[in-house]
Structure formats: structure tokens, C-alpha cells
Amino acid sequence: MRSAVFLGVALAASSVGAPARASEERGVELAFRLGYGIPFGNIGTADGETLVLNDLVTGQIPLWFDLGYRITPSVVVGAYFAYGVGITPDSTCPSGVSCSTDAFHLGVEGQYRFLPRERADPWVGLGVGYEWLSTSTVFSENVAGTQLDAVASFALRGWEFLRLQGGVDFAVRRAFAVGPFVDVSLGEYTTSSSMSAREIPDKAIHGWVTLGVRAVFDP
């Protein structure tokens, strides 16, 4: 009789504990990244001239957000959004002219953790998405004592068909970690627009190499 009671208590305890452990293995995960992105590759070819991405923007400072769901302790799937403040070269933005460049990246991703819940957790990731890059140039001129501004804008849009990333998360607390990351993306701008959108006839491959730090909230 005592054995039967003991067995029943043990089974009840295990049935209560199993869902609790499963819930710890799954859940929402948030991350914020800050870094510096370096462009490479070309935009395309127009009138026999190759348009180099670096001539339009020499870098960007992205503010990057990840929203994921942990389906196992090692596997996280989710989405990302990044807004980058672009750096315009002097050759494109001469003295006396106001220039600004904005970069946007949006997509889905998956990440794999090698040592979940350890103090140092290396990880790799793979993603795909869409990006657009917009520039704005303001020309100012004084005419008869009146300041006149003329604005010229230009935008590029296309797919990011491959995004490779990796890094190491160092646990600060049980639900919070910080660490370095590197991200390499490959994409192709398909349309350009000034007054209206039009397809880029001779497309080319370009990309970004981003280095930075990310903070992960893993409740």
C-alpha cells in the first residue's frame, strides 16, 4: 500500500514538473543591436557606367531590433527590423549642401545556440528580407534676400536574399545577455525612384558587413 501511494505521488509530481520545464524551454525573446555597417558591391549599370554603392553611402549606424520565439533551448525563429543612419561621402554631398541617408532592413530569421543557458553562448543565424535606401539633398539659395530651398530625393529598393550572422552572448543575468555579433548580407536592388519608381535594367550584387554589440532579453 505504501509503495502504491509513493508511486502515485511520484507520478503526480513528474506530471506537474514536466510542463514547467517545457515552458522554460519555449518563449518570446527580444534583442537590440547597435553597430556599424560597411557597404560593398554595386547598385547596377546605367548608360555603360557602373554605379558603386560606396559612392552613395560609405556606412550606416543601424538601430536593430529582433523579435523571436524560442521553440527549443537552441533554436529561435522570428523577425528583424533595422533602421540605419547613413553616412554620405563628401563627393556626393559638397560643402553648403545638406544631405541625409536612411537605410531600412526588414525580414525573417532563424538562430541556433550552441550552449544555451551557459555563461558564454556562441550562436549563428540565417535570414532573408527586404531593404530600401533613401537619400535626400537640400540645396539652399538666397534670392533677393529670400532663402529658397530645393529638395532632391532618391531611393533604392530590393531583396536581401541572404543574411549570415553569428556572435557570442555572455550572460549577465539569467534572462539577460550581452555580446558581440557580425552580420553579412547579400542583396540586389531591383527598383530606383526619384519622381517615380522604375526597374534597374542591369542589376548587381551588393551587401553590408555589420559589426556591433547586441543585448538579448530572454525571460
XYZ file of N, CA and C in Angstrom:
657
model
N 0.828 -1.202 0.000
C 0.000 0.000 0.000
C 0.863 1.254 0.000
N 1.893 1.249 0.868
C 2.791 2.399 0.916
C 3.503 2.601 -0.423
N 3.878 1.496 -1.053
C 4.550 1.584 -2.342
C 3.635 2.199 -3.386
N 2.363 1.807 -3.366
C 1.413 2.338 -4.336
C 1.212 3.838 -4.129
N 1.113 4.259 -2.845
C 0.950 5.686 -2.559
C 2.168 6.475 -3.007
N 3.368 5.953 -2.718
C 4.606 6.622 -3.104
C 4.705 6.767 -4.622
N 4.322 5.696 -5.343
C 4.369 5.731 -6.805
C 3.394 6.764 -7.351
N 2.197 6.840 -6.753
C 1.216 7.820 -7.211
C 1.698 9.238 -6.997
N 2.306 9.521 -5.844
C 2.837 10.855 -5.577
C 3.957 11.208 -6.550
N 4.827 10.230 -6.848
C 5.940 10.482 -7.773
C 5.441 10.803 -9.167
N 4.431 10.057 -9.641
C 3.869 10.312 -10.964
C 3.196 11.675 -11.023
N 2.491 12.047 -9.970
C 1.829 13.349 -9.946
C 2.849 14.482 -9.970
N 3.929 14.313 -9.228
C 4.963 15.349 -9.212
C 5.624 15.499 -10.563
N 5.864 14.360 -11.234
C 6.501 14.431 -12.551
C 5.588 15.062 -13.575
N 4.272 14.797 -13.468
C 3.337 15.372 -14.422
C 3.209 16.871 -14.232
N 3.401 17.374 -13.019
C 3.365 18.809 -12.766
C 4.661 19.475 -13.195
N 5.785 18.798 -12.976
C 7.083 19.384 -13.285
C 7.386 19.433 -14.758
N 6.896 18.481 -15.544
C 7.235 18.427 -16.966
C 6.768 19.648 -17.729
N 5.487 20.090 -17.584
C 5.074 21.305 -18.287
C 5.866 22.526 -17.862
N 6.251 22.610 -16.609
C 7.033 23.756 -16.161
C 8.368 23.810 -16.868
N 9.028 22.654 -17.001
C 10.306 22.638 -17.685
C 10.130 22.940 -19.166
N 9.053 22.439 -19.779
C 8.799 22.710 -21.188
C 8.567 24.190 -21.420
N 7.844 24.846 -20.484
C 7.583 26.267 -20.644
C 8.865 27.082 -20.548
N 9.835 26.620 -19.759
C 11.112 27.315 -19.672
C 11.896 27.204 -20.972
N 11.690 26.139 -21.737
C 12.423 25.955 -22.977
C 11.834 26.771 -24.121
N 10.608 27.221 -24.001
C 9.949 27.992 -25.040
C 9.610 29.381 -24.525
N 9.506 30.326 -25.448
C 9.122 31.671 -25.025
C 9.606 32.744 -25.973
N 9.135 33.957 -25.733
C 9.494 35.117 -26.548
C 10.890 35.608 -26.172
N 11.611 36.045 -27.182
C 12.962 36.556 -26.972
C 13.104 37.895 -27.698
N 13.627 38.901 -27.008
C 13.819 40.222 -27.570
C 15.304 40.556 -27.607
N 15.721 41.275 -28.660
C 17.121 41.680 -28.756
C 17.222 43.064 -29.386
N 18.207 43.807 -28.952
C 18.511 45.123 -29.513
C 19.981 45.140 -29.893
N 20.260 45.647 -31.105
C 21.646 45.683 -31.577
C 22.038 47.105 -31.978
N 23.307 47.378 -31.808
C 23.893 48.643 -32.233
C 25.252 48.342 -32.842
N 25.529 48.917 -34.013
C 26.795 48.610 -34.662
C 27.133 49.586 -35.759
N 27.995 49.129 -36.665
C 28.405 49.945 -37.811
C 28.438 49.045 -39.041
N 27.763 49.495 -40.105
C 27.683 48.715 -41.332
C 28.528 49.307 -42.445
N 29.267 48.449 -43.132
C 30.142 48.859 -44.233
C 29.586 48.293 -45.539
N 29.317 49.138 -46.541
C 28.756 48.640 -47.795
C 29.830 48.086 -48.730
N 29.413 47.166 -49.588
C 30.299 46.695 -50.652
C 29.444 46.303 -51.853
N 30.067 46.219 -53.024
C 29.351 45.827 -54.227
C 28.776 47.010 -54.975
N 27.953 46.697 -55.989
C 27.443 47.706 -56.898
C 25.923 47.776 -56.879
N 25.403 48.921 -57.313
C 23.969 49.105 -57.457
C 23.492 48.530 -58.783
N 24.242 48.791 -59.830
C 23.886 48.321 -61.170
C 24.669 49.103 -62.203
N 24.249 48.999 -63.453
C 24.908 49.680 -64.560
C 23.884 50.520 -65.305
N 24.245 51.789 -65.565
C 23.370 52.695 -66.306
C 24.200 53.460 -67.325
N 23.762 53.411 -68.575
C 24.470 54.088 -69.673
C 25.933 53.680 -69.737
N 26.193 52.395 -69.496
C 27.548 51.876 -69.564
C 28.415 52.200 -68.363
N 27.860 52.860 -67.362
C 28.623 53.235 -66.175
C 28.160 52.402 -64.978
N 29.117 51.816 -64.259
C 28.807 51.020 -63.072
C 28.593 51.936 -61.876
N 27.452 51.763 -61.206
C 27.124 52.569 -60.040
C 27.525 51.800 -58.787
N 28.488 52.332 -58.045
C 29.042 51.684 -56.858
C 28.287 52.172 -55.621
N 27.883 51.227 -54.765
C 27.123 51.594 -53.571
C 27.924 52.509 -52.660
N 29.217 52.301 -52.573
C 30.060 53.096 -51.686
C 30.127 54.560 -52.114
N 29.816 54.844 -53.399
C 29.785 56.237 -53.855
C 28.540 56.962 -53.348
N 27.527 56.212 -52.976
C 26.279 56.801 -52.492
C 26.240 56.888 -50.976
N 26.770 55.858 -50.302
C 26.804 55.833 -48.840
C 28.045 55.067 -48.409
N 28.818 55.639 -47.488
C 30.069 54.998 -47.052
C 29.883 54.126 -45.822
N 28.743 54.222 -45.186
C 28.490 53.407 -43.999
C 27.132 53.725 -43.414
N 26.739 52.944 -42.431
C 25.494 53.208 -41.723
C 25.624 52.762 -40.270
N 24.880 53.437 -39.406
C 24.814 53.081 -37.987
C 23.413 52.543 -37.734
N 23.260 51.216 -37.710
C 21.916 50.644 -37.580
C 21.450 50.529 -36.138
N 20.169 50.810 -35.941
C 19.462 50.507 -34.703
C 18.579 49.310 -35.017
N 18.892 48.183 -34.454
C 18.381 46.890 -34.915
C 17.568 46.234 -33.803
N 16.373 45.746 -34.178
C 15.508 45.057 -33.231
C 15.179 43.648 -33.729
N 15.254 42.676 -32.827
C 14.888 41.290 -33.127
C 13.725 40.878 -32.225
N 12.750 40.220 -32.813
C 11.649 39.639 -32.050
C 11.559 38.170 -32.440
N 11.848 37.282 -31.502
C 11.893 35.864 -31.820
C 11.102 35.019 -30.844
N 10.944 33.778 -31.225
C 10.288 32.802 -30.349
C 11.189 31.588 -30.230
N 11.492 31.211 -29.001
C 12.368 30.082 -28.716
C 11.532 28.801 -28.739
N 11.726 27.979 -29.790
C 10.950 26.741 -29.898
C 11.659 25.567 -29.226
N 12.966 25.673 -29.059
C 13.752 24.753 -28.230
C 14.804 25.600 -27.531
N 15.539 25.058 -26.556
C 16.586 25.856 -25.928
C 17.622 26.386 -26.924
N 17.801 25.691 -28.066
C 18.833 26.078 -29.017
C 18.312 26.809 -30.249
N 17.040 26.682 -30.571
C 16.506 27.205 -31.830
C 15.549 28.360 -31.572
N 15.819 29.489 -32.234
C 14.974 30.677 -32.148
C 14.596 31.105 -33.561
N 13.314 31.350 -33.808
C 12.851 31.854 -35.095
C 12.101 33.160 -34.849
N 12.169 34.077 -35.836
C 11.500 35.350 -35.631
C 11.708 36.314 -36.772
N 11.625 37.597 -36.450
C 11.719 38.658 -37.448
C 12.676 39.738 -36.943
N 13.176 40.544 -37.883
C 14.079 41.629 -37.529
C 13.671 42.906 -38.266
N 14.000 44.038 -37.673
C 13.834 45.345 -38.305
C 15.014 46.211 -37.909
N 15.604 46.891 -38.882
C 16.742 47.757 -38.598
C 16.577 49.076 -39.343
N 16.817 50.156 -38.624
C 16.874 51.486 -39.239
C 18.297 51.987 -39.121
N 18.908 52.338 -40.243
C 20.286 52.781 -40.239
C 20.428 54.238 -40.642
N 21.207 54.976 -39.868
C 21.549 56.353 -40.226
C 22.756 56.288 -41.150
N 22.558 56.668 -42.421
C 23.623 56.547 -43.412
C 24.620 57.683 -43.349
N 25.838 57.387 -43.783
C 26.910 58.375 -43.852
C 27.176 58.660 -45.328
N 26.971 59.915 -45.737
C 27.094 60.319 -47.134
C 28.509 60.805 -47.410
N 29.144 60.344 -48.490
C 30.502 60.807 -48.810
C 30.520 62.269 -49.228
N 31.670 62.916 -49.022
C 31.809 64.331 -49.383
C 31.652 64.559 -50.882
N 32.024 63.563 -51.682
C 31.918 63.721 -53.136
C 30.474 63.826 -53.591
N 29.567 63.203 -52.831
C 28.142 63.255 -53.156
C 27.462 64.444 -52.503
N 27.990 64.876 -51.377
C 27.393 65.987 -50.628
C 28.433 67.088 -50.436
N 28.559 68.017 -51.390
C 29.577 69.067 -51.280
C 29.257 70.067 -50.180
N 30.200 70.933 -49.905
C 30.038 71.941 -48.859
C 28.885 72.886 -49.201
N 28.107 73.230 -48.186
C 26.982 74.125 -48.388
C 25.692 73.428 -48.741
N 25.742 72.109 -48.880
C 24.562 71.319 -49.220
C 24.245 70.393 -48.046
N 22.974 70.274 -47.688
C 22.545 69.404 -46.594
C 22.094 68.062 -47.154
N 22.679 66.967 -46.658
C 22.381 65.626 -47.166
C 22.019 64.684 -46.018
N 21.140 63.753 -46.295
C 20.803 62.718 -45.322
C 20.516 61.426 -46.056
N 20.867 60.310 -45.412
C 20.650 58.982 -45.987
C 20.063 58.075 -44.920
N 19.020 57.354 -45.282
C 18.360 56.427 -44.364
C 18.318 55.039 -44.982
N 18.617 54.025 -44.180
C 18.590 52.629 -44.642
C 17.624 51.842 -43.769
N 16.812 50.998 -44.398
C 15.835 50.180 -43.688
C 16.001 48.714 -44.099
N 15.922 47.819 -43.127
C 16.036 46.386 -43.371
C 14.931 45.683 -42.596
N 14.219 44.785 -43.261
C 13.093 44.087 -42.647
C 13.061 42.658 -43.164
N 12.912 41.662 -42.258
C 12.886 40.287 -42.737
C 12.640 39.274 -41.626
N 12.858 38.010 -41.978
C 12.702 36.898 -41.037
C 14.055 36.222 -40.860
N 14.209 35.543 -39.729
C 15.499 34.928 -39.423
C 15.322 33.731 -38.502
N 16.361 32.913 -38.479
C 16.444 31.809 -37.541
C 17.833 31.776 -36.935
N 17.917 31.431 -35.663
C 19.200 31.391 -34.969
C 19.361 30.073 -34.218
N 20.597 29.633 -34.128
C 20.902 28.405 -33.395
C 21.942 28.700 -32.327
N 21.622 28.336 -31.098
C 22.527 28.496 -29.967
C 23.260 27.184 -29.695
N 24.544 27.285 -29.479
C 25.333 26.079 -29.230
C 25.354 25.688 -27.754
N 25.347 26.679 -26.859
C 25.431 26.388 -25.420
C 24.371 27.200 -24.677
N 23.094 26.905 -24.891
C 22.048 27.682 -24.230
C 22.140 27.587 -22.715
N 21.865 28.731 -22.082
C 21.867 28.848 -20.624
C 23.262 28.785 -20.001
N 24.315 28.721 -20.844
C 25.669 28.769 -20.298
C 26.128 30.229 -20.220
N 27.204 30.458 -19.502
C 27.684 31.832 -19.332
C 28.122 32.433 -20.663
N 28.772 31.648 -21.532
C 29.158 32.082 -22.866
C 28.452 31.181 -23.875
N 27.615 31.770 -24.721
C 26.775 31.002 -25.640
C 27.011 31.449 -27.080
N 27.843 30.735 -27.849
C 28.026 31.076 -29.271
C 26.749 30.770 -30.058
N 26.503 31.548 -31.117
C 25.302 31.337 -31.919
C 25.568 31.734 -33.372
N 24.775 31.158 -34.261
C 24.813 31.502 -35.683
C 23.373 31.735 -36.147
N 23.224 32.477 -37.248
C 21.889 32.779 -37.729
C 21.848 32.899 -39.241
N 20.635 32.770 -39.766
C 20.389 32.857 -41.202
C 19.086 33.614 -41.414
N 19.077 34.548 -42.381
C 17.872 35.337 -42.600
C 17.695 35.725 -44.045
N 16.518 36.267 -44.341
C 16.182 36.775 -45.671
C 15.206 37.926 -45.469
N 15.269 38.936 -46.349
C 14.396 40.080 -46.129
C 14.357 41.052 -47.288
N 13.981 42.281 -46.960
C 13.801 43.348 -47.942
C 14.463 44.599 -47.389
N 15.023 45.413 -48.269
C 15.692 46.626 -47.825
C 15.386 47.785 -48.758
N 15.465 48.994 -48.209
C 15.379 50.176 -49.044
C 16.284 51.260 -48.476
N 16.840 52.030 -49.394
C 17.816 53.071 -49.066
C 17.331 54.370 -49.692
N 17.204 55.413 -48.888
C 16.716 56.691 -49.402
C 17.696 57.808 -49.058
N 17.868 58.717 -50.004
C 18.732 59.871 -49.790
C 17.940 61.151 -50.051
N 18.300 62.199 -49.344
C 17.661 63.495 -49.518
C 18.730 64.573 -49.517
N 18.681 65.458 -50.513
C 19.651 66.543 -50.654
C 18.908 67.866 -50.713
N 19.305 68.793 -49.850
C 18.658 70.096 -49.785
C 19.640 71.166 -50.270
N 19.260 71.850 -51.352
C 20.054 72.939 -51.896
C 19.424 74.258 -51.455
N 20.227 75.128 -50.880
C 19.732 76.425 -50.410
C 20.352 77.545 -51.235
N 19.527 78.552 -51.547
C 19.997 79.689 -52.331
C 19.268 80.947 -51.881
N 20.039 82.019 -51.772
C 19.463 83.298 -51.374
C 19.137 84.113 -52.616
N 17.856 84.367 -52.813
C 17.393 85.122 -53.976
C 16.671 86.366 -53.486
N 17.273 87.527 -53.788
C 16.680 88.817 -53.419
C 16.345 88.882 -51.932
N 17.278 88.366 -51.118
C 17.089 88.408 -49.680
C 16.185 87.335 -49.118
N 15.722 86.426 -49.975
C 14.847 85.338 -49.539
C 15.565 84.005 -49.668
N 15.567 83.217 -48.597
C 16.204 81.906 -48.596
C 15.283 80.886 -49.243
N 15.721 80.289 -50.346
C 14.942 79.293 -51.064
C 15.624 77.936 -50.971
N 14.850 76.905 -50.695
C 15.374 75.545 -50.575
C 14.777 74.660 -51.663
N 15.641 73.875 -52.275
C 15.201 72.885 -53.256
C 15.619 71.508 -52.759
N 14.694 70.553 -52.776
C 14.944 69.217 -52.232
C 14.944 68.200 -53.361
N 15.997 67.380 -53.396
C 16.087 66.274 -54.347
C 16.189 64.972 -53.565
N 15.355 64.006 -53.898
C 15.353 62.728 -53.184
C 15.523 61.577 -54.157
N 16.051 60.486 -53.627
C 16.338 59.307 -54.446
C 16.227 58.079 -53.560
N 15.688 56.989 -54.077
C 15.503 55.787 -53.262
C 15.824 54.538 -54.069
N 16.320 53.522 -53.364
C 16.605 52.207 -53.934
C 15.890 51.156 -53.094
N 15.344 50.129 -53.772
C 14.637 49.060 -53.068
C 14.995 47.718 -53.678
N 15.006 46.689 -52.834
C 15.297 45.354 -53.348
C 15.336 44.317 -52.246
N 15.617 43.075 -52.649
C 15.597 41.940 -51.724
C 16.975 41.664 -51.157
N 16.988 41.311 -49.891
C 18.173 40.739 -49.259
C 17.955 39.228 -49.230
N 18.582 38.529 -50.158
C 18.301 37.098 -50.292
C 19.166 36.217 -49.405
N 20.137 36.803 -48.708
C 20.950 36.007 -47.788
C 21.518 36.910 -46.706
N 21.312 36.502 -45.475
C 21.882 37.222 -44.340
C 22.497 36.204 -43.389
N 23.815 36.243 -43.264
C 24.560 35.347 -42.383
C 25.030 36.128 -41.170
N 24.865 35.544 -40.000
C 25.246 36.250 -38.787
C 25.723 35.277 -37.718
N 26.443 35.809 -36.779
C 26.943 34.991 -35.682
C 27.496 35.868 -34.579
N 27.683 35.272 -33.420
C 28.219 36.024 -32.303
C 28.315 35.170 -31.057
N 28.550 35.819 -29.942
C 28.623 35.150 -28.640
C 27.853 35.993 -27.640
N 26.949 35.359 -26.905
C 26.203 36.026 -25.838
C 26.828 35.668 -24.496
N 27.138 36.694 -23.717
C 27.693 36.491 -22.386
C 26.609 36.829 -21.364
N 26.259 35.853 -20.546
C 25.172 36.028 -19.587
C 25.553 37.038 -18.510
N 24.684 38.026 -18.324
C 24.831 38.979 -17.239
C 23.943 38.562 -16.080
N 22.722 38.185 -16.426
C 21.781 37.589 -15.505
C 21.130 36.414 -16.211
N 20.242 35.719 -15.516
C 19.627 34.543 -16.114
C 18.853 34.883 -17.386
N 18.195 36.041 -17.419
C 17.352 36.404 -18.558
C 17.930 37.544 -19.390
N 19.219 37.833 -19.200
C 19.807 38.965 -19.920
C 21.249 38.636 -20.280
N 21.599 38.903 -21.560
C 22.960 38.634 -22.031
C 23.394 39.730 -23.005
N 24.693 39.937 -23.089
C 25.275 40.942 -23.982
C 26.486 40.328 -24.660
N 26.697 40.671 -25.943
C 27.864 40.145 -26.631
C 28.040 40.718 -28.015
N 29.190 40.461 -28.636
C 29.466 40.967 -29.974
C 28.773 40.122 -31.044
N 28.554 40.727 -32.206
C 27.996 39.990 -33.332
C 28.593 40.517 -34.629
N 28.541 39.692 -35.662
C 28.909 40.092 -37.021
C 27.800 39.626 -37.951
N 27.483 40.453 -38.924
C 26.397 40.150 -39.854
C 26.854 40.509 -41.264
N 26.647 39.581 -42.200
C 26.978 39.817 -43.609
C 25.727 39.563 -44.433
N 25.299 40.569 -45.197
C 24.109 40.423 -46.024
C 24.463 40.574 -47.492
N 23.727 39.846 -48.331
C 23.854 39.946 -49.781
C 22.485 40.257 -50.359
N 22.429 41.223 -51.272
C 21.150 41.603 -51.836
C 21.286 42.187 -53.223
N 20.136 42.601 -53.744
C 20.092 43.167 -55.089
C 18.998 44.230 -55.133
N 19.373 45.453 -55.449
C 18.370 46.494 -55.640
C 17.677 46.258 -56.980
N 16.352 46.252 -56.947
C 15.583 45.973 -58.162
C 14.930 47.210 -58.748
N 14.612 48.208 -57.911
C 13.981 49.429 -58.406
C 14.661 50.654 -57.823
N 14.632 51.727 -58.590
C 15.110 53.030 -58.136
C 14.017 54.046 -58.392
N 13.982 55.096 -57.623
C 12.937 56.093 -57.800
C 13.449 57.473 -57.439
N 13.013 58.436 -58.209
C 13.229 59.843 -57.915
C 11.860 60.505 -57.888
N 11.281 60.725 -59.045
C 9.895 61.181 -59.115
C 8.940 59.997 -59.176
N 9.386 58.921 -59.835
C 8.574 57.711 -59.942
C 9.498 56.503 -59.925
N 8.938 55.339 -59.563
C 9.739 54.123 -59.456
C 9.958 53.504 -60.831
N 11.140 52.963 -61.032
C 11.433 52.256 -62.275
C 12.413 51.126 -61.977
N 12.361 50.093 -62.775
C 13.215 48.928 -62.571
C 14.635 49.235 -63.015
N 15.596 48.745 -62.248
C 17.003 48.873 -62.613
C 17.296 47.848 -63.701
N 17.726 48.278 -64.896
C 17.877 47.330 -66.013
C 19.011 46.318 -65.819
N 20.165 46.786 -65.423
C 21.326 45.899 -65.239
C 21.674 45.858 -63.751
N 21.071 44.890 -63.075
C 21.218 44.806 -61.622
C 22.569 44.208 -61.230
N 22.978 44.447 -59.997
C 24.252 43.931 -59.493
C 24.084 43.525 -58.039
N 25.032 42.752 -57.555
C 25.015 42.276 -56.172
C 25.737 43.282 -55.267
N 25.147 43.542 -54.132
C 25.766 44.403 -53.132
C 25.552 43.758 -51.766
N 26.111 44.361 -50.750
C 25.921 43.826 -49.413
C 26.426 44.764 -48.342
N 26.255 44.304 -47.108
C 26.705 45.056 -45.932
C 27.428 44.106 -44.975
N 28.499 44.585 -44.406
C 29.182 43.887 -43.310
C 28.980 44.736 -42.058
N 28.285 44.184 -41.075
C 27.951 44.932 -39.872
C 28.600 44.288 -38.651
N 29.288 45.102 -37.880
C 29.913 44.673 -36.632
C 29.299 45.474 -35.498
N 29.047 44.805 -34.382
C 28.450 45.543 -33.285
C 28.232 44.714 -32.042
N 27.343 45.201 -31.192
C 27.020 44.572 -29.919
C 25.509 44.415 -29.838
N 25.050 43.289 -29.277
C 23.618 43.104 -29.091
C 23.333 42.741 -27.640
N 22.160 43.149 -27.189
C 21.639 42.807 -25.865
C 20.414 41.932 -26.046
N 20.354 40.803 -25.349
C 19.287 39.830 -25.501
C 18.515 39.716 -24.197
N 17.186 39.846 -24.301
C 16.306 39.656 -23.154
C 15.566 38.328 -23.377
N 15.831 37.400 -22.485
C 15.341 36.025 -22.660
C 14.591 35.602 -21.407
N 13.352 36.100 -21.234
C 12.616 35.807 -19.995
C 12.207 34.344 -19.903
